[in-house]
Amino acid sequence: MTENSTQKKPTALVTGANKGIGYEIAAGLARLGFRVGVGARDAGRREESVEKLRAAGLDVFGVPLDVTDDASVAAAAAQLEALGGLEVLVNNAAITGGMPQEPTKVSAEQVLAVVDTNVVGVIRVTNAMLPMLRRAAAPRIVNVSSTVGSLTLQTAQAEAVGPISAAYSPTKSYLNAITIQYAKELAGTRILINAGCPGYVATDLNGHRGTRTPEQGAAIFLELATLPDDGPSGTFRDDTGIQPW
C-alpha cells in the first residue's frame, strides 16, 4: 500500500448510513478526519449517499452491507481488511418492525425480524470486525440505542418514555445488555464499547415526528467514537449524560 494522506487516515464503518442519523454520523466522522465506510444494503441509496457526501468534500466509500446476512457481513469485513483495517465501528442499522407493537397483537415473526437486525445484526458485524479493531491504535465500538430501551425510564411513572412496544423497544434493552457483555469481555484491551441515545430525532423510523435533527442526534455518537484512551466502556448515555439502564 502506498503512503498517502487518505490511507493514513483511520477508517470508520457506520452501518445503516444511507440516511438519517447514520448518514449524519458518517458525515461527522469524516469531518473529524476519518475515512468512512457508508454501510447500507440498498445499493442505490448507498451510492447516492456516498456521492452526496463526496460532493461535500468528505472522504467516504460505500460498503455493501446487510447486517442480517452472514455472507454480506463477511464480505464487508474483507473489503475493510483490504483497505487497511478499521478503527471505529458504529452499529446504527435498525428497523422498527412495523405495527402493531402491542404484546398481545405482535407476531413472533415480527419480533424475530427486529431482533435479527437490531441485536443479532450488531453481534454479527461486531464479531466480524473485531480482528481489525483489536489491531487498531484507538478502537471504538458505538451502539446506537435509545432510552425507549431503558427499563428504569419505562417504569418511572413521572418520566416514563416510549410507546407500548413488544418488538422495537425490547431490542434496545437487549442491545444495552449486549453492550455490557462486550465491555466485560473486552476489558483490559484498547477497545472501548458504549451505547448512546440520539434523543427523539425526526427520521423515517418514526415518520419524522421527532423533535431533534439528525445532526443533533449524531453528536453523542461522534463523542463516543472519539473517546480518549482512558475513556469509559460499558456505558449508556445521551448528550445530557449517563442514562439509566
C-alpha atoms as one frame of an Amber mdcrd trajectory, in Angstrom:
protein
   0.000   0.000   0.000   1.444   3.330  -0.987   1.784   6.111   1.532  -0.634
   8.977   1.141  -2.840  11.108   3.346  -6.006   9.169   2.579  -4.516   5.811
   3.528  -3.013   7.210   6.706  -6.445   8.229   7.945  -8.167   5.997  10.492
 -11.135   4.178   8.996 -14.652   4.073  10.437 -17.661   1.997   9.427 -21.227
   3.142  10.052 -23.987   0.608   9.413 -27.324   1.848   8.069 -25.584   5.046
   6.980 -27.515   5.900   3.843 -29.969   8.212   5.642 -30.998   9.815   8.911
 -28.802   9.570  11.974 -26.426   7.090  10.349 -25.787   9.452   7.453 -25.010
  12.305   9.833 -22.713  10.110  11.927 -20.819   9.213   8.756 -20.610  12.871
   7.745 -19.491  13.916  11.221 -16.757  11.281  11.431 -15.469  12.275   8.004
 -15.290  15.896   9.134 -13.266  14.728  12.137 -10.651  13.189   9.855 -11.848
   9.621   9.374 -12.212   7.804   6.111 -15.746   6.495   6.470 -17.405   3.411
   5.086 -21.075   4.058   4.387 -22.656   0.708   5.158 -26.083   0.050   3.642
 -27.920  -2.831   1.993 -29.711  -0.762  -0.673 -27.187  -0.159  -3.462 -28.965
   2.831  -4.976 -29.415   4.684  -1.687 -25.896   3.795  -0.602 -24.252   5.193
  -3.715 -26.475   8.265  -3.692 -25.378   8.997  -0.128 -21.715   8.416  -0.969
 -21.941  10.816  -3.908 -23.625  13.463  -1.778 -21.009  13.185   0.971 -18.158
  13.277  -1.517 -19.671  16.353  -3.138 -19.361  17.999   0.280 -15.640  17.222
   0.235 -15.804  14.250   2.611 -13.692  11.099   2.349 -16.227   8.267   2.217
 -16.774   4.998   0.367 -19.655   2.580   0.018 -19.806  -0.726   1.865 -22.496
  -3.174   0.688 -23.830  -4.486   3.980 -26.917  -6.387   5.086 -26.447  -6.972
   8.820 -28.849  -9.944   8.721 -26.740 -11.827   6.169 -23.567 -13.658   7.235
 -22.049 -13.611   3.750 -22.698  -9.880   3.352 -21.078  -9.129   6.704 -18.053
 -11.293   5.848 -17.671  -9.522   2.507 -17.808  -6.125   4.220 -15.092  -7.216
   6.646 -12.944  -8.419   3.757 -13.415  -5.092   1.951 -12.284  -3.150   5.015
  -9.369  -5.508   5.636  -8.191  -4.926   2.073  -8.340  -1.171   2.690  -6.100
  -1.449   5.728  -8.336  -2.228   8.696 -10.796  -0.475  10.957 -10.566   1.933
  13.894 -14.202   2.762  14.669 -17.403   0.742  14.281 -20.799   2.396  14.699
 -23.667  -0.108  14.825 -26.573   2.026  13.664 -28.657  -0.194  11.350 -32.089
  -0.883  12.834 -35.739  -1.467  11.968 -38.931  -0.884  13.955 -40.719  -3.993
  12.745 -43.891  -2.161  11.837 -47.249  -2.250  13.535 -48.905  -3.480  15.665
 -46.412  -3.414  18.544 -48.695  -4.301  21.455 -47.517  -7.576  23.025 -50.979
  -9.126  22.611 -51.002  -8.358  18.893 -47.395  -8.581  17.687 -46.409 -11.686
  15.730 -43.485 -13.941  16.551 -42.114 -13.432  13.037 -42.229  -9.675  13.524
 -40.304  -9.849  16.797 -37.712 -12.241  15.385 -37.087  -9.981  12.390 -36.450
  -6.961  14.619 -34.165  -8.931  16.925 -32.240 -10.274  13.929 -31.498  -6.766
  12.663 -31.231  -4.729  15.858 -29.408  -7.218  18.086 -28.072 -10.244  16.231
 -27.002  -7.942  13.399 -24.890  -5.968  15.854 -23.269  -9.183  17.082 -22.617
 -10.393  13.519 -20.985  -7.149  12.460 -19.059  -6.579  15.679 -17.573 -10.079
  15.731 -16.602  -9.857  12.059 -14.825  -6.539  12.623 -13.166  -7.384  15.948
  -9.926  -8.817  14.498  -9.272  -5.461  12.799 -10.371  -3.441  15.814  -8.015
  -5.402  18.071  -5.104  -4.262  15.893  -6.199  -0.610  15.834  -4.482   2.110
  17.847  -7.642   3.566  19.384 -10.517   1.188  18.617 -14.039   2.250  19.490
 -17.380   0.451  19.114 -20.522   2.564  19.366 -24.002   1.054  19.553 -26.935
   3.258  18.599 -29.510   2.548  21.283 -32.431   4.521  22.719 -33.906   5.455
  26.068 -37.062   3.608  24.972 -34.972   0.571  25.871 -34.326   1.824  29.393
 -36.254  -0.389  31.815 -35.859   2.246  34.516 -37.338   5.071  32.447 -40.146
   2.888  31.105 -41.268   2.088  34.636 -40.730   5.507  36.242 -44.260   6.905
  36.496 -43.174  10.538  36.496 -40.960  10.218  33.428 -41.941   7.067  31.558
 -40.729   7.087  27.971 -41.722   5.317  24.819 -44.929   3.794  23.485 -46.128
   0.247  24.094 -43.666  -1.801  22.090 -43.100  -5.554  22.150 -40.633  -5.578
  19.250 -38.571  -2.398  18.827 -38.115  -1.129  22.399 -37.102  -4.510  23.854
 -34.397  -4.855  21.198 -32.821  -1.677  22.547 -32.921  -3.144  26.065 -31.261
  -6.248  24.619 -28.695  -4.116  22.785 -27.819  -2.336  26.025 -27.360  -5.692
  27.734 -25.133  -6.938  24.911 -23.052  -3.750  25.156 -22.349  -4.532  28.809
 -21.310  -8.090  27.999 -18.900  -6.951  25.272 -17.428  -4.381  27.662 -16.851
  -7.117  30.246 -15.207  -9.449  27.731 -13.059  -6.699  26.184 -11.933  -5.209
  29.489  -8.166  -4.927  29.500  -7.976  -4.334  25.747  -7.777  -0.980  23.978
 -11.349  -1.394  22.715 -13.970   0.850  24.293 -17.617  -0.009  23.624 -20.557
   2.164  24.630 -24.224   2.669  23.778 -25.832   6.019  23.149 -29.253   7.554
  22.633 -29.753  10.266  19.995 -32.943  11.630  21.555 -36.233  11.934  19.689
 -34.908  12.614  16.209 -37.080  13.187  13.156 -36.291  10.196  10.910 -38.031
   7.699   8.640 -38.086   5.350  11.639 -40.714   7.492  13.413 -42.383   9.096
  10.410 -40.379  12.289  11.025 -42.343  13.049  14.186 -39.185  13.629  16.213
 -38.249  16.996  17.647 -34.478  16.859  17.054 -32.487  16.962  13.829 -30.342
  14.040  12.676 -27.284  16.274  13.156 -28.229  16.820  16.803 -28.852  13.118
  17.242 -25.473  12.201  15.765 -23.472  14.323  18.218 -23.367  11.806  21.084
 -22.119   9.071  18.767 -19.310  11.243  17.444 -18.296  11.818  21.059 -18.332
   8.102  21.865 -16.414   7.266  18.683 -13.579   9.599  19.646 -13.259   8.931
  23.375  -9.741   9.245  24.808  -7.862   6.064  25.650  -8.831   6.394  29.311
 -12.483   6.925  28.440 -15.344   4.803  29.767 -16.549   1.484  28.426 -19.858
  -0.265  29.018 -21.917   2.904  29.496 -25.253   4.122  28.155 -25.605   7.871
  27.646 -27.070  10.709  25.658 -25.822  14.269  25.287 -27.067  15.142  28.772
 -25.017  12.397  30.416 -25.340   8.840  31.707 -28.801   7.297  31.311 -30.289
   4.546  33.498 -30.435   1.018  32.219
